[in-house]
JSON list of C-alpha atoms in Angstrom, two decimals:
[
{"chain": "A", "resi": 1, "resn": "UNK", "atom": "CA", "xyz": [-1.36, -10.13, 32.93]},
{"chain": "A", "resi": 2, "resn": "UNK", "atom": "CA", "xyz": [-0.11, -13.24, 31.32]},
{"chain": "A", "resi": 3, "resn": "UNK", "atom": "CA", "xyz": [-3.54, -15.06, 31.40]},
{"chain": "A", "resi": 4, "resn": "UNK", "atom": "CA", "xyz": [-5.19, -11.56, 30.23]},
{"chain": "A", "resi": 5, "resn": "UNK", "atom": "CA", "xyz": [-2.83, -12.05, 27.00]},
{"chain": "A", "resi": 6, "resn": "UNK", "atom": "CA", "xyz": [-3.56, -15.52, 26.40]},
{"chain": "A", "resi": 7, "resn": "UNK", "atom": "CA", "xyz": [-7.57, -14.63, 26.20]},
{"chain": "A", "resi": 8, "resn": "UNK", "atom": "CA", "xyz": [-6.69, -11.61, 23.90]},
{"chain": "A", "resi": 9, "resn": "UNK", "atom": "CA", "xyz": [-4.79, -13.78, 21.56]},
{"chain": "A", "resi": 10, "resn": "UNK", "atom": "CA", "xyz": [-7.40, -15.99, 21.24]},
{"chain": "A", "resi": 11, "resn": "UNK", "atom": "CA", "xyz": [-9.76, -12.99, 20.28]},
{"chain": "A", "resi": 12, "resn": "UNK", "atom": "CA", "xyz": [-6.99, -11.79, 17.86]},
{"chain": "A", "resi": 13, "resn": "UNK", "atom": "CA", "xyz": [-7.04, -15.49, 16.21]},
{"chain": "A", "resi": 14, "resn": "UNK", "atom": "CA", "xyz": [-10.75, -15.50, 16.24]},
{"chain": "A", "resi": 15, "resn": "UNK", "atom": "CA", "xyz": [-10.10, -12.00, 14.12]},
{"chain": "A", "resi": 16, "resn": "UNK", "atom": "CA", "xyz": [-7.48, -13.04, 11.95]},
{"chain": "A", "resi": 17, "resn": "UNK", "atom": "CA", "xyz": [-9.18, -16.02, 11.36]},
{"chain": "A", "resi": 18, "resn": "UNK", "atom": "CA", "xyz": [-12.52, -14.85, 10.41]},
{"chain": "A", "resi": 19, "resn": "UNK", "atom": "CA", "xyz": [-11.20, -11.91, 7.90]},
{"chain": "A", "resi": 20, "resn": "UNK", "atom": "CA", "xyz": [-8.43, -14.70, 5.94]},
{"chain": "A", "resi": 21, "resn": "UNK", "atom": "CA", "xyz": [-11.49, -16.88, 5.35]},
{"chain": "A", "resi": 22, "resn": "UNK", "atom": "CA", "xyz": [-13.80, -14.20, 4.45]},
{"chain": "A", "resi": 23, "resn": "UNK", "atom": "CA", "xyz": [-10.50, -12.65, 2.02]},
{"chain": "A", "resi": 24, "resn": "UNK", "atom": "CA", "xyz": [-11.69, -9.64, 3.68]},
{"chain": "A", "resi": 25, "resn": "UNK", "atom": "CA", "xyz": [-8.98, -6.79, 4.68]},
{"chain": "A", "resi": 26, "resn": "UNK", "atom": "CA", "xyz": [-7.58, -7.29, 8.66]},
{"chain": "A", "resi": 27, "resn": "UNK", "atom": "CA", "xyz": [-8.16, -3.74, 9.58]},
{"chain": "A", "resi": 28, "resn": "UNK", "atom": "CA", "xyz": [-11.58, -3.64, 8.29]},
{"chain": "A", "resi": 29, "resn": "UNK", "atom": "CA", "xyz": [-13.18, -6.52, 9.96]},
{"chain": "A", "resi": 30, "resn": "UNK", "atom": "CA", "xyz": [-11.14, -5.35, 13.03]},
{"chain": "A", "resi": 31, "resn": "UNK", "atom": "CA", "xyz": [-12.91, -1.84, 13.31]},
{"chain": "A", "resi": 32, "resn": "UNK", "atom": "CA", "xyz": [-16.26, -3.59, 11.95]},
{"chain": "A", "resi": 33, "resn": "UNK", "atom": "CA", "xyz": [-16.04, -5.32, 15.36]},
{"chain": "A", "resi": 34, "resn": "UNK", "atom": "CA", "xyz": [-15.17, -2.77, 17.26]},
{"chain": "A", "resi": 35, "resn": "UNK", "atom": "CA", "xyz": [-17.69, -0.70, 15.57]},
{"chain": "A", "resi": 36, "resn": "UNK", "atom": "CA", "xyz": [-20.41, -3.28, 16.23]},
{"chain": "A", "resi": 37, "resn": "UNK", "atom": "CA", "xyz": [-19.63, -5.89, 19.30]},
{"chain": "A", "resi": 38, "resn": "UNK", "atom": "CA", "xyz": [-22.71, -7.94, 18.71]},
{"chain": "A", "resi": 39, "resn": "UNK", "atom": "CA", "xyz": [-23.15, -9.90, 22.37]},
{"chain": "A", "resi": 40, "resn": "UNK", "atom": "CA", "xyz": [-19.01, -10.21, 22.53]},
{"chain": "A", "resi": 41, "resn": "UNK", "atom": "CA", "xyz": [-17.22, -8.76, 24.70]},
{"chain": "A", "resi": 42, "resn": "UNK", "atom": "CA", "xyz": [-15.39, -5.94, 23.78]},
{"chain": "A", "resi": 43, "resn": "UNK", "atom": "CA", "xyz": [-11.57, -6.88, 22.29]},
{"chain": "A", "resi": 44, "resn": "UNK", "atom": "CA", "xyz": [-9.22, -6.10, 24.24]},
{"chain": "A", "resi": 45, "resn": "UNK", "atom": "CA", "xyz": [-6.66, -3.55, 23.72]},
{"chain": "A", "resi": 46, "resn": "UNK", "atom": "CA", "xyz": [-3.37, -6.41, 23.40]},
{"chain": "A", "resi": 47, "resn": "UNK", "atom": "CA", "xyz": [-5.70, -8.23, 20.36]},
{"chain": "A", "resi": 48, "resn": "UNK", "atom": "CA", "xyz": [-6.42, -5.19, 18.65]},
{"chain": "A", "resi": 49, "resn": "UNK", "atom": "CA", "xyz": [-2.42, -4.34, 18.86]},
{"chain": "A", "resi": 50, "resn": "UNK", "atom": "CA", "xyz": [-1.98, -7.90, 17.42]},
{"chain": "A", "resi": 51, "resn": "UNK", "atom": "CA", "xyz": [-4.55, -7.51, 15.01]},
{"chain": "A", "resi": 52, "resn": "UNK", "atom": "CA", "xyz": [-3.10, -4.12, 13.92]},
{"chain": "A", "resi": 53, "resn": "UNK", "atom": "CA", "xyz": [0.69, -5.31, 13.81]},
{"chain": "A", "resi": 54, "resn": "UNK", "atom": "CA", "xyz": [-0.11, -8.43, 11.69]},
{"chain": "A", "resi": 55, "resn": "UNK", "atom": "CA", "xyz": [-1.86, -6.31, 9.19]},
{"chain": "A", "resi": 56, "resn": "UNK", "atom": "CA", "xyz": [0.35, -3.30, 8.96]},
{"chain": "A", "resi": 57, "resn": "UNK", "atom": "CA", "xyz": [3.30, -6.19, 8.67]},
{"chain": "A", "resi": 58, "resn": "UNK", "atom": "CA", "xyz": [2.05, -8.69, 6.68]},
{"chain": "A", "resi": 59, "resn": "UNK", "atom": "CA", "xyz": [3.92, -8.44, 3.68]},
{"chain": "A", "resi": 60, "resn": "UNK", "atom": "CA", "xyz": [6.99, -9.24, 5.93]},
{"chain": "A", "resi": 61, "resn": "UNK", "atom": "CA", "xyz": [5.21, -11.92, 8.17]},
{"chain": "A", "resi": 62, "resn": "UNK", "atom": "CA", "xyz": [4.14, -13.80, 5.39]},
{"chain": "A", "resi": 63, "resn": "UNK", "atom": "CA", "xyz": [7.56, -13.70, 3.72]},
{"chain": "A", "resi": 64, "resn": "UNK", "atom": "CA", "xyz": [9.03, -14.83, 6.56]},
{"chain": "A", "resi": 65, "resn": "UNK", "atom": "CA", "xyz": [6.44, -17.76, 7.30]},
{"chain": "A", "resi": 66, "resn": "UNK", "atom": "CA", "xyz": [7.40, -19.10, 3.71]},
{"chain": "A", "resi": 67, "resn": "UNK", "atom": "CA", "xyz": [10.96, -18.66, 3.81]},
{"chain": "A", "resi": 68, "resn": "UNK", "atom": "CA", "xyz": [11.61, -20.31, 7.41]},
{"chain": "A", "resi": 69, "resn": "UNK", "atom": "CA", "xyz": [8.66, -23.25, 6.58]},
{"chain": "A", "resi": 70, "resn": "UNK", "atom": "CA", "xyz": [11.17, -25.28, 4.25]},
{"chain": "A", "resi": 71, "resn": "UNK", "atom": "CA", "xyz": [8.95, -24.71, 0.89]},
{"chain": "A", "resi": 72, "resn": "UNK", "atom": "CA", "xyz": [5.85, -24.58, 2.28]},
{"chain": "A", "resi": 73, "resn": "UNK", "atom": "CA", "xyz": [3.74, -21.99, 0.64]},
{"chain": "A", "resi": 74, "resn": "UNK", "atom": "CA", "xyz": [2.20, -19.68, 3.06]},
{"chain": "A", "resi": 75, "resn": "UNK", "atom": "CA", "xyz": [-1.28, -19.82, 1.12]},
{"chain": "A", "resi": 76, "resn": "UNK", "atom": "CA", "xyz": [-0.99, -23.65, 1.25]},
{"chain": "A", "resi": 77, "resn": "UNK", "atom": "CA", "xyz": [-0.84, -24.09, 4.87]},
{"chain": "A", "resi": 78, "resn": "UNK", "atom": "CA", "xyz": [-4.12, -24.46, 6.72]},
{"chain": "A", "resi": 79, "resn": "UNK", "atom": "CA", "xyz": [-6.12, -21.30, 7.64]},
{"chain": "A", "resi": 80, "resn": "UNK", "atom": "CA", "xyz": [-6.02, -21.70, 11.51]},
{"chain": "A", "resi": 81, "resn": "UNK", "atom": "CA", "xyz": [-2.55, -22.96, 11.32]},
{"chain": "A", "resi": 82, "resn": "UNK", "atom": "CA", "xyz": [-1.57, -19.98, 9.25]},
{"chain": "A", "resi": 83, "resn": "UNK", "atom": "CA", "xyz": [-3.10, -17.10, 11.23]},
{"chain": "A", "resi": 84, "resn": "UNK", "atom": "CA", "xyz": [-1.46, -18.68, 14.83]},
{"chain": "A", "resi": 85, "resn": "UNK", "atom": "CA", "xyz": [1.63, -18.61, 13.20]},
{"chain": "A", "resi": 86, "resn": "UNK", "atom": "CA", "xyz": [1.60, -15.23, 11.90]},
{"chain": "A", "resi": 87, "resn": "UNK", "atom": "CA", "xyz": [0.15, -13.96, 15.25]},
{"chain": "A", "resi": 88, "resn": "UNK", "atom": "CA", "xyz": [3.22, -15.58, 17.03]},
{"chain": "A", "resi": 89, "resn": "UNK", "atom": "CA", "xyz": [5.77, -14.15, 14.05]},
{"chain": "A", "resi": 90, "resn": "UNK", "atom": "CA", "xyz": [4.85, -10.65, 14.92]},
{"chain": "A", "resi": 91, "resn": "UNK", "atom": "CA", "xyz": [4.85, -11.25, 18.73]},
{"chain": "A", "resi": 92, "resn": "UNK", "atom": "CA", "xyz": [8.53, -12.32, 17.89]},
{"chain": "A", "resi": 93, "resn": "UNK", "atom": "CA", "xyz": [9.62, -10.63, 15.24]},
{"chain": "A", "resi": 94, "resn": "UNK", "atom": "CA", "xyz": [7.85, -6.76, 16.48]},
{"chain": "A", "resi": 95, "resn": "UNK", "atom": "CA", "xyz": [7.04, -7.26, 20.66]},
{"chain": "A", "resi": 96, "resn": "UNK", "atom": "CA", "xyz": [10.30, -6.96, 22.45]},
{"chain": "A", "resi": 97, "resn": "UNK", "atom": "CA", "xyz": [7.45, -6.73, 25.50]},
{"chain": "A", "resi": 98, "resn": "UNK", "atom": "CA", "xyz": [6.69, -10.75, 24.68]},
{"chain": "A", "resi": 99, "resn": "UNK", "atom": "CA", "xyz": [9.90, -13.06, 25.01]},
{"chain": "A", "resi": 100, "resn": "UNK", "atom": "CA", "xyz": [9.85, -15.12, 21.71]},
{"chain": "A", "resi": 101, "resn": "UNK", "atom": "CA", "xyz": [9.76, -18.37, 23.72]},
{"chain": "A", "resi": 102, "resn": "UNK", "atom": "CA", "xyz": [6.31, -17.30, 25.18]},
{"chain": "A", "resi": 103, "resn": "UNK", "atom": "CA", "xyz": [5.08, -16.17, 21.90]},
{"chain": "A", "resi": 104, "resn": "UNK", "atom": "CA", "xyz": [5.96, -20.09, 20.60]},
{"chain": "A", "resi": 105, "resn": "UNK", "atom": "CA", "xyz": [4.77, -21.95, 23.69]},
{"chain": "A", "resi": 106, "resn": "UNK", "atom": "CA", "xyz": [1.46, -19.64, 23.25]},
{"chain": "A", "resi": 107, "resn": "UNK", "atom": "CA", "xyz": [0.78, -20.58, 19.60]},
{"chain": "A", "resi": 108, "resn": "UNK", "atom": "CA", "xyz": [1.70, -24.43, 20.73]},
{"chain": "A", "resi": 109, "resn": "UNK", "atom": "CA", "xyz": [-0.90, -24.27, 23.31]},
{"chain": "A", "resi": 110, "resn": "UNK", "atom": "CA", "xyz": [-3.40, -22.62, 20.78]},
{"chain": "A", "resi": 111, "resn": "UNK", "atom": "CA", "xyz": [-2.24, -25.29, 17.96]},
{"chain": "A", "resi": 112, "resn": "UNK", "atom": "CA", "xyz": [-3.05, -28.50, 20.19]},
{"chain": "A", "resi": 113, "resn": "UNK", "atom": "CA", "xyz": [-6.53, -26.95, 21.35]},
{"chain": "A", "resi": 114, "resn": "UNK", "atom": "CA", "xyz": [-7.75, -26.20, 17.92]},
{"chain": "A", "resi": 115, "resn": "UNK", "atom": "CA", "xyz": [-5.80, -27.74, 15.38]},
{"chain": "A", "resi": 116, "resn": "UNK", "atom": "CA", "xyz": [-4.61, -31.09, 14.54]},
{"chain": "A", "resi": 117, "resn": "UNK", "atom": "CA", "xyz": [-1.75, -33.08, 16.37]},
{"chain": "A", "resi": 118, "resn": "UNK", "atom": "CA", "xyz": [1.01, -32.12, 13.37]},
{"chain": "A", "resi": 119, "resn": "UNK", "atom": "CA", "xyz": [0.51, -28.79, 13.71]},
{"chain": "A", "resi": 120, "resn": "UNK", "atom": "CA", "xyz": [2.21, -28.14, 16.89]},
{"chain": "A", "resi": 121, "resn": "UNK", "atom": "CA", "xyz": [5.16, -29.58, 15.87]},
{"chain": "A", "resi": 122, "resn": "UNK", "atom": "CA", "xyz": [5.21, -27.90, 12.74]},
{"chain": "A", "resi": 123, "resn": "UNK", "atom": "CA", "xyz": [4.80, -24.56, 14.42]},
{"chain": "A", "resi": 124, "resn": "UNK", "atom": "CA", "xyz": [7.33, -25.09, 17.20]},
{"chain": "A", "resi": 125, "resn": "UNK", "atom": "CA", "xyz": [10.11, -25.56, 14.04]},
{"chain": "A", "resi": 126, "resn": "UNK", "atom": "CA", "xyz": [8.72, -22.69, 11.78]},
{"chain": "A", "resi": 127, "resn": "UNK", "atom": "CA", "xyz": [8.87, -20.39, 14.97]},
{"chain": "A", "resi": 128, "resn": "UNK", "atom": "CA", "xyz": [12.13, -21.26, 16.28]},
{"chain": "A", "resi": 129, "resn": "UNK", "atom": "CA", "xyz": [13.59, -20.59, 12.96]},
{"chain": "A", "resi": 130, "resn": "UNK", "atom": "CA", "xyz": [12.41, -17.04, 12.82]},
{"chain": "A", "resi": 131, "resn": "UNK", "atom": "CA", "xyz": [13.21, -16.36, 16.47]},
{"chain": "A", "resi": 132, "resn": "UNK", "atom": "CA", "xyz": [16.40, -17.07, 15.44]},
{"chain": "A", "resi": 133, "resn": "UNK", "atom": "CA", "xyz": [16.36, -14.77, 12.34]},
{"chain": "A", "resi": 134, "resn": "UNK", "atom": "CA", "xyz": [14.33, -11.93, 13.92]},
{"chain": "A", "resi": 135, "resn": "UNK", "atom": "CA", "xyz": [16.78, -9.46, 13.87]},
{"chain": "A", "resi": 136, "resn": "UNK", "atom": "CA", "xyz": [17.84, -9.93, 10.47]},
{"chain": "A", "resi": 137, "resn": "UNK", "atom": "CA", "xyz": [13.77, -9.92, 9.33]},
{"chain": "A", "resi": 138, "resn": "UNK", "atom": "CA", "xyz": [13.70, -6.08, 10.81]},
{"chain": "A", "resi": 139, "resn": "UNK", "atom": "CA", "xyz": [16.59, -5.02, 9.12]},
{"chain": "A", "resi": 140, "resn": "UNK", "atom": "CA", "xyz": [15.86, -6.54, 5.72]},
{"chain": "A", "resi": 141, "resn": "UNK", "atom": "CA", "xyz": [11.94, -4.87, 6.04]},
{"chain": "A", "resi": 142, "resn": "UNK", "atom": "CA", "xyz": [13.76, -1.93, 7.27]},
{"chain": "A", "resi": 143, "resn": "UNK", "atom": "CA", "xyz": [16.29, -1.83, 3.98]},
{"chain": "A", "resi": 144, "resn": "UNK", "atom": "CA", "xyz": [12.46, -2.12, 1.87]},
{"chain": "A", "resi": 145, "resn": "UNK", "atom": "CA", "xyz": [10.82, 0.35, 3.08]},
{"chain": "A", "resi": 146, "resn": "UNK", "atom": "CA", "xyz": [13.89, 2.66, 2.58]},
{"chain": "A", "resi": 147, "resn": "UNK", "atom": "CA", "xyz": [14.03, 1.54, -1.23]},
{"chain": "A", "resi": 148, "resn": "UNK", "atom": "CA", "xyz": [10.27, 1.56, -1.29]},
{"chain": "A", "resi": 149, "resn": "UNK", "atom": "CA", "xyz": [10.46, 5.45, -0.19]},
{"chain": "A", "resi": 150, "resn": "UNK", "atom": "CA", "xyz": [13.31, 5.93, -2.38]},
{"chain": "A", "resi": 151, "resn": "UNK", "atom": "CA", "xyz": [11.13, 5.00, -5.65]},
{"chain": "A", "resi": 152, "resn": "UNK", "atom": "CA", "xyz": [8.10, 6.92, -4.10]},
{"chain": "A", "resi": 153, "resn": "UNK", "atom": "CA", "xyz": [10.37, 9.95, -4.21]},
{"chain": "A", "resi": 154, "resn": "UNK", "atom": "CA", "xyz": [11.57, 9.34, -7.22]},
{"chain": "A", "resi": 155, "resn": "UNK", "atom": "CA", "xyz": [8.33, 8.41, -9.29]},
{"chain": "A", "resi": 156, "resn": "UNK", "atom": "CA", "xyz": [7.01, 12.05, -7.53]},
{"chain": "A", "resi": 157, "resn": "UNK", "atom": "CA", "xyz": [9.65, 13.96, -9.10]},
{"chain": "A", "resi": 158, "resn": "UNK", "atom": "CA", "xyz": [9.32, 11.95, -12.31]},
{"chain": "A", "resi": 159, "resn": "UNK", "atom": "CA", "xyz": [6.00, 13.72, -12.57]},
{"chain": "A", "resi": 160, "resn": "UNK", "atom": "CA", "xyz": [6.20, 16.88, -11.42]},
{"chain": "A", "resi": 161, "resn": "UNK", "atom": "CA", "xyz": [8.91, 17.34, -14.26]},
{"chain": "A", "resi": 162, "resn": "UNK", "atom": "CA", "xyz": [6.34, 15.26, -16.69]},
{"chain": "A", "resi": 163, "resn": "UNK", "atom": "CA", "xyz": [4.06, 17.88, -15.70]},
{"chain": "A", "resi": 164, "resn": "UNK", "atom": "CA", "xyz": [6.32, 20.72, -16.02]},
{"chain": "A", "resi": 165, "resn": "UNK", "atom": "CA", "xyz": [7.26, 19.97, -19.58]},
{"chain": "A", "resi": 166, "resn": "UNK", "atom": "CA", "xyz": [3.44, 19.73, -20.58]},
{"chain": "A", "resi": 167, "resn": "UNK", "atom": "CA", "xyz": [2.60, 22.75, -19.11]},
{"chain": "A", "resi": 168, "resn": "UNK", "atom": "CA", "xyz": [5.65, 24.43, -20.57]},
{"chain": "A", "resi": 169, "resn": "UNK", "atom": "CA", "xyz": [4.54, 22.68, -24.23]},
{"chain": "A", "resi": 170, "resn": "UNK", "atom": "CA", "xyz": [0.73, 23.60, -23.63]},
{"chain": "A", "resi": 171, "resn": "UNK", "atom": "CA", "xyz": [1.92, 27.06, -23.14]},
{"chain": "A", "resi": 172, "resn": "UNK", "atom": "CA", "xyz": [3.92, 27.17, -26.35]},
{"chain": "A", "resi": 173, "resn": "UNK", "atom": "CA", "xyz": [1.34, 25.56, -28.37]},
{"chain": "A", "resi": 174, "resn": "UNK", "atom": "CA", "xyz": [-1.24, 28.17, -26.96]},
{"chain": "A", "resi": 175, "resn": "UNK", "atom": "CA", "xyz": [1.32, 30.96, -28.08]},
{"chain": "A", "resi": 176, "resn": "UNK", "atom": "CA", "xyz": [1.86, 29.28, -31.89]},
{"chain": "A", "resi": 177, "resn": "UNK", "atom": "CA", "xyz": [-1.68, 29.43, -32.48]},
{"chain": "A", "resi": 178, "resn": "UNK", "atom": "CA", "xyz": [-1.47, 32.70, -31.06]},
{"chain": "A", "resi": 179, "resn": "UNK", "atom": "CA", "xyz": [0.52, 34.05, -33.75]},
{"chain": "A", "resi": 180, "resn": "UNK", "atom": "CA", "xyz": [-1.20, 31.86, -36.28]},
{"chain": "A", "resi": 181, "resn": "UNK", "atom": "CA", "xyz": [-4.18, 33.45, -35.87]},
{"chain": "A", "resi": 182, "resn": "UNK", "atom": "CA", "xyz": [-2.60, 36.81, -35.61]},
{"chain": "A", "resi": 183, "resn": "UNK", "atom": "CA", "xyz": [-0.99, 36.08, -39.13]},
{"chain": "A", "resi": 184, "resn": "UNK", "atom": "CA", "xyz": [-4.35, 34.84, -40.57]},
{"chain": "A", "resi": 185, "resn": "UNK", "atom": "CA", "xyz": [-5.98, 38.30, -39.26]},
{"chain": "A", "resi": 186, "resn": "UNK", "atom": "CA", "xyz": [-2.97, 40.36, -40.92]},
{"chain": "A", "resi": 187, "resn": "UNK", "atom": "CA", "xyz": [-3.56, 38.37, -44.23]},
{"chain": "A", "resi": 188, "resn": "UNK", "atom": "CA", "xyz": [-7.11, 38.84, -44.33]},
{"chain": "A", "resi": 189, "resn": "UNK", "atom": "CA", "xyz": [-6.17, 42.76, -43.77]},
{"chain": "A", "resi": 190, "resn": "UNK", "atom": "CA", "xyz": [-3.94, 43.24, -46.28]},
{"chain": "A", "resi": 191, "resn": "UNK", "atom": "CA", "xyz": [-6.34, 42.45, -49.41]},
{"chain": "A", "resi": 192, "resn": "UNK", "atom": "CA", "xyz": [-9.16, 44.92, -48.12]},
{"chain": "A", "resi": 193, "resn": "UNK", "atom": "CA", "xyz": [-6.30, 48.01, -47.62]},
{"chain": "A", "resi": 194, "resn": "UNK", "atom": "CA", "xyz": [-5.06, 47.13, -51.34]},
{"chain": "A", "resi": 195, "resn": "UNK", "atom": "CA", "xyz": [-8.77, 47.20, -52.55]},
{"chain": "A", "resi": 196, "resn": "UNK", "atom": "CA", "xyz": [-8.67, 50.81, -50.94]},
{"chain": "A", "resi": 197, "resn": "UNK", "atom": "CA", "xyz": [-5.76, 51.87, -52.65]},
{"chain": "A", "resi": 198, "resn": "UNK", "atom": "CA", "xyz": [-7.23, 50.94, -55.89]},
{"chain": "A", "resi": 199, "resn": "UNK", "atom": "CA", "xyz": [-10.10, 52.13, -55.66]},
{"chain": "A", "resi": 200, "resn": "UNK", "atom": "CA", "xyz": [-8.98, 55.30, -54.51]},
{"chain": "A", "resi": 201, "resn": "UNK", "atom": "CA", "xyz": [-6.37, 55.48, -57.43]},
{"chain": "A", "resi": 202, "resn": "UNK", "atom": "CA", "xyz": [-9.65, 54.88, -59.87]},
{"chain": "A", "resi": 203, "resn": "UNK", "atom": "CA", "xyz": [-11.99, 57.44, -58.26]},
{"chain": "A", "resi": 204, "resn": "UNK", "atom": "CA", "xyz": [-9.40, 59.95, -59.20]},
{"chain": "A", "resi": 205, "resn": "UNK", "atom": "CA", "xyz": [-10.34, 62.42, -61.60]},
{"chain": "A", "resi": 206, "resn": "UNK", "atom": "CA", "xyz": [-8.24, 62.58, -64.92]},
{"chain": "A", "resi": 207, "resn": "UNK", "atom": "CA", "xyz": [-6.18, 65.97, -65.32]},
{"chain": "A", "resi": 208, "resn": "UNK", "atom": "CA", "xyz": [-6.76, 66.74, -69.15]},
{"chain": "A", "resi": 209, "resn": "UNK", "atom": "CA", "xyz": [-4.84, 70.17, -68.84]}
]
């Protein structure tokens, strides 16, 4: 089990990886390669769940990366460095399946076999910090995505009413030139039944008795 997870992170780095240098969307690479394998191996089922929870949680993961990192700007940080330590952030922060000190000592291991000797050490701190501060990381994403509902809902009802209004002042601009037009008719009416009367009075004949 353990070593099964250790070869599916590595496949979920390799994905990561590959779609942050392309600046291609996570999800999309992901089901371009499960879509189309090539001569790999199928990815296993625990990458594609790390795959999946890094990009349906990135806003958060990256937020925490820069805030636990002491000023380092996520984007600043090296590519490889930056996708093992969001891999391990959402292992910690979302897996209560992984204990956080496996999800560290994993990214250390993949940190000293592909990346350069600082980057373990800077990892091991970055990590540590948000293990420390994963609870408080759910509940402040949790408190967002509340709000962000909360605006949804209210930017929804914002335009029904919009659109209420218009249709309600569509509907009396349709009836104004309603009546406008019925007024123009009954003035156009008027002249022709007075030319009627007159001629009528004219056509009489004169009584001379």
């Amino acid at each position: 089990m353990a070593r099964a997870r250790t070869t599916a992170r590595k496949r979920a780095l390799n994905t990561l990886y590959e779609a942050d240098e392309k600046g291609e969307e996570i999800v999309d690479l992901l089901d371009e390669r499960l879509a189309y394998p090539g001569a790999q191996t199928p990815l296993p089922p625990y990458a594609q769940e790390i795959v999946r929870g890094v990009a349906s949680h990135r806003r958060t993961v990256d937020k925490a990366l820069e805030e636990h990192s002491e000023g380092w700007d996520v984007k600043r940080m090296h590519v490889l460095d930056r996708n093992i330590a969001r891999m391990a952030a959402w292992e910690i922060i979302y897996n209560d399946d992984v204990p956080a000190k496996v999800a560290i000592d994993e990214a250390l291991t993949l940190a000293k076999a592909y990346s350069d000797d600082e980057a373990p050490h800077f990892l091991h701190g970055l990590l540590s910090a948000i293990e420390r501060d994963a609870e408080q990381i759910r509940l402040e994403e949790a408190d967002w995505e509340q709000e962000q509902a909360r605006l949804a809902a209210q930017k929804a009802e914002e335009a029904a009413e919009t659109e209420t209004v218009e249709t309600v002042e569509e509907g009396e601009s349709t009836q104004e030139a309603d009546q406008a037009n019925r007024a123009e008719q009954d003035g156009q009416d008027e002249p022709a039944e007075e030319a009627g009367e007159l001629a009528g009075e004219e056509g009489e004949p004169e009584n001379r008795n």
